[in-house]
Short mmCIF file of C-alpha atoms in Angstrom, two decimals:
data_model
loop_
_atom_site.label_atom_id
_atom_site.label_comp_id
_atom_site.label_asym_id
_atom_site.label_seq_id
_atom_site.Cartn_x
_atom_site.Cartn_y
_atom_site.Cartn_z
CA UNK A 1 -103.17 63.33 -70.91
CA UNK A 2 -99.54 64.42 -70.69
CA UNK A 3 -98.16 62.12 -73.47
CA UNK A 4 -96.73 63.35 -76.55
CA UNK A 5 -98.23 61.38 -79.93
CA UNK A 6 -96.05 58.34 -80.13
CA UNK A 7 -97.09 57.86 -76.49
CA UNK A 8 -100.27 57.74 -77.16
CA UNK A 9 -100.01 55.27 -79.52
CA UNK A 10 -98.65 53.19 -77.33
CA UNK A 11 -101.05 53.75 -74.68
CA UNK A 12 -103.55 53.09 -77.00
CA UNK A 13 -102.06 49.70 -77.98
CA UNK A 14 -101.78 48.71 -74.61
CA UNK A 15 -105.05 49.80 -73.72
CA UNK A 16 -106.42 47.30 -76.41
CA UNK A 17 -104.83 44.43 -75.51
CA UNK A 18 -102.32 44.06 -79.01
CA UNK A 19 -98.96 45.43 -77.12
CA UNK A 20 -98.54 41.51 -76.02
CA UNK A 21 -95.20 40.91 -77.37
CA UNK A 22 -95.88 42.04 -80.83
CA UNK A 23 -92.89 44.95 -82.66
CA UNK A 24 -94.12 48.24 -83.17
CA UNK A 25 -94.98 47.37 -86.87
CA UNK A 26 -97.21 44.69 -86.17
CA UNK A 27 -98.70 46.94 -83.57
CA UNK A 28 -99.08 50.02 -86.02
CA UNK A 29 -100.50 47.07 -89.33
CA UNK A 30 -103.25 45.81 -86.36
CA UNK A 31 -103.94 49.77 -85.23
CA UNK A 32 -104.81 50.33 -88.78
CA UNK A 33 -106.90 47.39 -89.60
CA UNK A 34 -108.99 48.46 -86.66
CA UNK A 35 -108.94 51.64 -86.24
CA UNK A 36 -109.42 52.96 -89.84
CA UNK A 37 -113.60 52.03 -89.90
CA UNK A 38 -113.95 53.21 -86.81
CA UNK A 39 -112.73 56.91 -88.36
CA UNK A 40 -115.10 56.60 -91.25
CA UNK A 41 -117.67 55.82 -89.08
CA UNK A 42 -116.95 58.47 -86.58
CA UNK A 43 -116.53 60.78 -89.59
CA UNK A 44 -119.87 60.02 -91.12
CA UNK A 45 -121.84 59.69 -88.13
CA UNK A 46 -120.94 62.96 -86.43
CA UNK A 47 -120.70 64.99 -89.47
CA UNK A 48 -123.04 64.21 -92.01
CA UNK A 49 -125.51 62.57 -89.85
CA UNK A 50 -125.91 65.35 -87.42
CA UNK A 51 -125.85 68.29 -90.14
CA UNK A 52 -129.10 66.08 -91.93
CA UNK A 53 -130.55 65.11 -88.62
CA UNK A 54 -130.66 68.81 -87.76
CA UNK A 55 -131.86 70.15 -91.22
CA UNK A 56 -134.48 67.92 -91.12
CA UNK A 57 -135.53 69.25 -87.22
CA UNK A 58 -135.31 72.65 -88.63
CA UNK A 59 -137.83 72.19 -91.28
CA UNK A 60 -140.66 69.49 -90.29
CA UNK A 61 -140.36 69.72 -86.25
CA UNK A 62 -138.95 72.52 -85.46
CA UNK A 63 -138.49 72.19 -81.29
CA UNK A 64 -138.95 74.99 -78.82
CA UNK A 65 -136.49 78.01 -79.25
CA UNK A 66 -135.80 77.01 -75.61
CA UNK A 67 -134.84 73.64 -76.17
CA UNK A 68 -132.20 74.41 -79.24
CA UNK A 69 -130.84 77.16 -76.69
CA UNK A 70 -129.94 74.42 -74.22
CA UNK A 71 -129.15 71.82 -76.93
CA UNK A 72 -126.47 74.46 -78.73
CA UNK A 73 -124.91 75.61 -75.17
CA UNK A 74 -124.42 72.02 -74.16
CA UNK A 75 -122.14 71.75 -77.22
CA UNK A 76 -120.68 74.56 -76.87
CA UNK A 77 -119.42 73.50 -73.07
CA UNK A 78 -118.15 70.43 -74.22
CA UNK A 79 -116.13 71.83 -77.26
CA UNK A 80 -113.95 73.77 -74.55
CA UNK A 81 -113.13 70.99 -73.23
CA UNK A 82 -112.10 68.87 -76.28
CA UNK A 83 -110.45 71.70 -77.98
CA UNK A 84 -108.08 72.32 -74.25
CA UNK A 85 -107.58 68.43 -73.70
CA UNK A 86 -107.39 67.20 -77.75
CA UNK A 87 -106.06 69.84 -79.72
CA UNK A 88 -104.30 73.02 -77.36
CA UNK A 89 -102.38 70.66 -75.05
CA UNK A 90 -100.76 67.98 -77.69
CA UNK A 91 -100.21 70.94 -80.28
CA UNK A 92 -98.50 72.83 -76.85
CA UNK A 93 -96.82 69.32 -76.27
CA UNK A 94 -95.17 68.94 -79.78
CA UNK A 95 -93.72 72.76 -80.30
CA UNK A 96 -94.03 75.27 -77.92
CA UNK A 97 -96.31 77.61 -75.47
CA UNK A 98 -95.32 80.47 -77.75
CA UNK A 99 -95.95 79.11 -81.39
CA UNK A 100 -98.84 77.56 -80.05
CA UNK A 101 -100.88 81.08 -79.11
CA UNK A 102 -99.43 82.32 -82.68
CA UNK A 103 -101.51 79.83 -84.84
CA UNK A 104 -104.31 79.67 -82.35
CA UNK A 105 -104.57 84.03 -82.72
CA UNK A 106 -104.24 83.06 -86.42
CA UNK A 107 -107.26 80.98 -86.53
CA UNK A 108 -109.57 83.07 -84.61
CA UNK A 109 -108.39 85.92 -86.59
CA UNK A 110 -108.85 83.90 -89.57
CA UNK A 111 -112.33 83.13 -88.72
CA UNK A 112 -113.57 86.42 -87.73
CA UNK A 113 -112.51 88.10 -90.52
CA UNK A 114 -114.65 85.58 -93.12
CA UNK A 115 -117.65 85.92 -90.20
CA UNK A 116 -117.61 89.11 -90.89
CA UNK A 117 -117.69 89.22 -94.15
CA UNK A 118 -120.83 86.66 -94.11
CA UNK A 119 -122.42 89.14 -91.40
CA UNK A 120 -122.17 91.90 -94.15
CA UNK A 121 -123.27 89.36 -97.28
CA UNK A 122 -126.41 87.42 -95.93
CA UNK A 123 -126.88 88.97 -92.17
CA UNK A 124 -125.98 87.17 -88.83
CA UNK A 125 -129.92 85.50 -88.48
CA UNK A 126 -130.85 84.61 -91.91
CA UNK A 127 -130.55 80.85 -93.15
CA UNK A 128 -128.19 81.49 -95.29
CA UNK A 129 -126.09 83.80 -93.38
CA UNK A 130 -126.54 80.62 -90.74
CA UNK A 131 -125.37 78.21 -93.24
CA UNK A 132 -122.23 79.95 -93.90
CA UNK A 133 -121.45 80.52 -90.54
CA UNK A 134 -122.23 76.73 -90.52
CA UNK A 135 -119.96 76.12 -92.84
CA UNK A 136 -116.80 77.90 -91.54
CA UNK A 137 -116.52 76.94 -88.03
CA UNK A 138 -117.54 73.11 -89.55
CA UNK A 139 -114.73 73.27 -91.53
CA UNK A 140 -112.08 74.05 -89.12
CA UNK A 141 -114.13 71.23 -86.41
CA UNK A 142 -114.01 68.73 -88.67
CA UNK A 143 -110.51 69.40 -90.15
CA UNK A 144 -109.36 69.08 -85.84
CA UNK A 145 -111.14 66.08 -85.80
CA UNK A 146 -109.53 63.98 -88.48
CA UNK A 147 -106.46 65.34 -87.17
CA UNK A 148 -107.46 64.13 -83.71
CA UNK A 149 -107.90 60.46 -84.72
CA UNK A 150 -104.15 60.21 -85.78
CA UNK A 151 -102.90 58.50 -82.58
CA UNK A 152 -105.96 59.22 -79.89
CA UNK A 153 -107.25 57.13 -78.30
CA UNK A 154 -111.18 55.90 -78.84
CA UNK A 155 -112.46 57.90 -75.49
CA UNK A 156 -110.78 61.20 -76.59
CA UNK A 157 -111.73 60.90 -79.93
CA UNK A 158 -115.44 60.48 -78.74
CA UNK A 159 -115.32 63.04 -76.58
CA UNK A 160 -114.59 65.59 -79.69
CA UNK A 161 -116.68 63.42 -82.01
CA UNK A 162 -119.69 64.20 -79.80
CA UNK A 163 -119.59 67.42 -79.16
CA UNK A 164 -119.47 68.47 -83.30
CA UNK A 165 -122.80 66.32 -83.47
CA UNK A 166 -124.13 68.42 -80.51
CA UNK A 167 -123.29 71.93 -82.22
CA UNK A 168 -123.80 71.16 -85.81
CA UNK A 169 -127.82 69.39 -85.25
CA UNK A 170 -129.14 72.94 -83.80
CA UNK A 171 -127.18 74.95 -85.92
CA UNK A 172 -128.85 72.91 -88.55
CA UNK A 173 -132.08 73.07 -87.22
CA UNK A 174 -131.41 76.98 -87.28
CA UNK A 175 -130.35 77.61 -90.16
CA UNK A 176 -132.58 74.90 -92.08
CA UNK A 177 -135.45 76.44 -90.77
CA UNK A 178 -134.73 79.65 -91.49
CA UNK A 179 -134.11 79.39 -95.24
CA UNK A 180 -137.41 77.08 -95.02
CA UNK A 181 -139.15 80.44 -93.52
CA UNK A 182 -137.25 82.76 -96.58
CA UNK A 183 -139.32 81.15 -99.40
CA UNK A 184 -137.16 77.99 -99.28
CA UNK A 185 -138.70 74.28 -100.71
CA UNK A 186 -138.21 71.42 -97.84
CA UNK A 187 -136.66 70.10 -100.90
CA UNK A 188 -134.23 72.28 -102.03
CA UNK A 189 -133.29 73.44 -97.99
CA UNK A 190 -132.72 69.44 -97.07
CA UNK A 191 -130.83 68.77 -100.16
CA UNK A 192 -128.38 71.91 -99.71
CA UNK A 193 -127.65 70.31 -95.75
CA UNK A 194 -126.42 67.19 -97.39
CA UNK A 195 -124.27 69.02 -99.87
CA UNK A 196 -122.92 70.78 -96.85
CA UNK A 197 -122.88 67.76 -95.01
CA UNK A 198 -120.62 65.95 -97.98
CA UNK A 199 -118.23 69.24 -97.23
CA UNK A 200 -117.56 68.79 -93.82
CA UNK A 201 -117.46 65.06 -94.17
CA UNK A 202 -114.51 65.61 -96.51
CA UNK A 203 -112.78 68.02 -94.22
CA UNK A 204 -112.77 65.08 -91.35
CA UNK A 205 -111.09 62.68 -94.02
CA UNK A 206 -108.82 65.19 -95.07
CA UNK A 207 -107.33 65.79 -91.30
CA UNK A 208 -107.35 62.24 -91.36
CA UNK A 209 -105.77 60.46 -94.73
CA UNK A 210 -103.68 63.82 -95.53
CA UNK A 211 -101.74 64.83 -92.54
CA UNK A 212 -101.21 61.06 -91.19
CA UNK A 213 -97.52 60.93 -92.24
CA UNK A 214 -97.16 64.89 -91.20
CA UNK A 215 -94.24 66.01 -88.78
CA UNK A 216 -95.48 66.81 -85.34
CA UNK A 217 -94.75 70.49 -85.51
CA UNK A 218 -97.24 70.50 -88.51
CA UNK A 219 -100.31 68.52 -86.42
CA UNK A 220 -99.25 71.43 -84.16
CA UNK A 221 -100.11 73.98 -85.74
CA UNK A 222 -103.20 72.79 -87.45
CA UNK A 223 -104.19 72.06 -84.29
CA UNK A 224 -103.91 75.33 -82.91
CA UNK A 225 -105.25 77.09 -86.03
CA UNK A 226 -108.72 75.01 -86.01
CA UNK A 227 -108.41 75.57 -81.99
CA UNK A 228 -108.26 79.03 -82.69
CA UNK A 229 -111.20 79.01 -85.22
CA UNK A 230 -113.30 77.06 -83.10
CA UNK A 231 -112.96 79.81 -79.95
CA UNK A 232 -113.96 82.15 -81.99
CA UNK A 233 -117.02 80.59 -83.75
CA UNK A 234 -117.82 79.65 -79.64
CA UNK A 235 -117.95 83.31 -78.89
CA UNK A 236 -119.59 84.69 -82.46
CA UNK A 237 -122.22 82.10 -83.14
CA UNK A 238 -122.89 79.52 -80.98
CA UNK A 239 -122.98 81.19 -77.39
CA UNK A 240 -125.22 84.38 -78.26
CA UNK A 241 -127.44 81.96 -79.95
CA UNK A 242 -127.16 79.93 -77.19
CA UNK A 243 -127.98 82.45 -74.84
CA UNK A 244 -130.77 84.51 -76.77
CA UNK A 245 -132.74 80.84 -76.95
CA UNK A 246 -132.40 79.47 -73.49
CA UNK A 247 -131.60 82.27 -71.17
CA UNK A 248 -131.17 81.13 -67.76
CA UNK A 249 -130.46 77.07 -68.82
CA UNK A 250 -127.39 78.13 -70.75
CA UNK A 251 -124.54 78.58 -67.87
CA UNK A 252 -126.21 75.13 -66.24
CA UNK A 253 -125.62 73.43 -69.89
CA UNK A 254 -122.34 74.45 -70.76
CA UNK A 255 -121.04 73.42 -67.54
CA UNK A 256 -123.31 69.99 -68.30
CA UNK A 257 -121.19 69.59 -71.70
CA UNK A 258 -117.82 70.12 -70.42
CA UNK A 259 -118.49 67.66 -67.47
CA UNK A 260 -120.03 64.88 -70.12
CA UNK A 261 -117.11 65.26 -72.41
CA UNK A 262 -113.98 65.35 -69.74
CA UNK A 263 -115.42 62.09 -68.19
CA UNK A 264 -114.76 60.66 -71.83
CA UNK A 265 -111.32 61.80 -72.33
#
């Protein structure tokens, strides 16, 4: 948990069994080959296929209020944990303490500003105001999680993988039912979820293909931005949602979803 990324690559390599007297290229050529459908099938499982999954909840079985509640708080525990073991301590590993806290204030800043411009526009409990807010704190998530994959190892990326597929199927549900309750087709709703769901799937890839080759400092801070964005989408959306739901489930759940995730890291 302490290694910087060229340590974990190593670890990673060993882990697998291909450190066994092979150079570091031939390592890095067989991390590739093996590693690289993995991501896309990471990507596309806990992006798009959560986002759909949970539109299509929202709008032919809606579950209990109570049930989402506990669902979405779940998540939410076991985003803390990724975002303090995959994205604040390597980013706090590669630069510094200081610069670290910068980009992270950046991000939440960042993302509370747009919130609350989307709070103003559509409302905080509409479905569209829902699929914004959607939206946002996807884009930063999945954006952390390409990143993530450059150099984790397959536990830690898991551990972040799941908990976006936790969040983003109630949030679906949420928000898919609620535009389905505005006048919304099941059509029209379910085909705007996999639009969003293409989004967010392109944000993962992007983290992933684009910043592969990128200095340290950089994975830094877009590590500690999307950290940063992620906090605050915790405390804006996913929380009081969490809460108003579930009630008296939610503390037992978050602490539920940071346990599940830290065993996998």
């Amino acid at each position: 948990m302490g290694l910087r990324e060229p340590d974990r690559r190593r670890a990673s390599t060993r882990r697998f069994g291909f450190g066994f007297g092979f150079g570091a290229d031939v390592s890095m050529r067989l991390r590739g080959v093996i590693l690289r459908p993995v991501t896309v099938l990471l990507v596309v499982v806990s992006v798009s296929a959560a986002l759909i999954l949970g539109a299509a909840w929202g709008v032919y079985a809606p579950f209990p209020d109570r049930v989402e509640g506990a669902v979405l708080a779940f998540a939410g525990g076991a985003l803390i944990t990724s975002l303090s073991f995959e994205l604040i301590e390597p980013a706090a590993q590669s630069t510094s303490v200081r610069w670290t806290c910068v980009f992270l204030l950046v991000g939440a800043a960042t993302f509370s500003a747009i919130d609350y411009v989307i709070d103003e526009r559509w409302g905080s409990d509409n479905g569209g105001g829902i699929l914004a807010a959607v939206t946002l704190d996807g884009v930063p998530e999945n954006l952390a999680l390409g990143v993530a994959l450059i150099g984790a190892s397959v536990g830690e990326v898991a551990a972040l993988a799941a908990a976006i597929f936790a969040s983003n199927l109630p949030e679906a549900a949420g928000g898919a039912s609620g535009l389905a309750e505005s006048g919304w087709s099941k059509r029209r709703t379910m085909g705007l979820w996999v639009l969003t769901a293409a989004l967010l799937s392109a944000a993962a890839l992007v983290g992933y293909g684009f910043f592969d080759s990128a200095s340290d400092r950089t994975l830094a801070a877009i590590r500690s931005f999307a950290a940063g964005a992620v906090i605050a989408s915790l405390a804006t959306e996913v929380f009081p949602k969490a809460f108003r739901d579930a009630r008296n489930e939610v503390g037992i759940a978050v602490a539920v979803g940071f346990v599940a995730a830290f065993a996998l890291i």
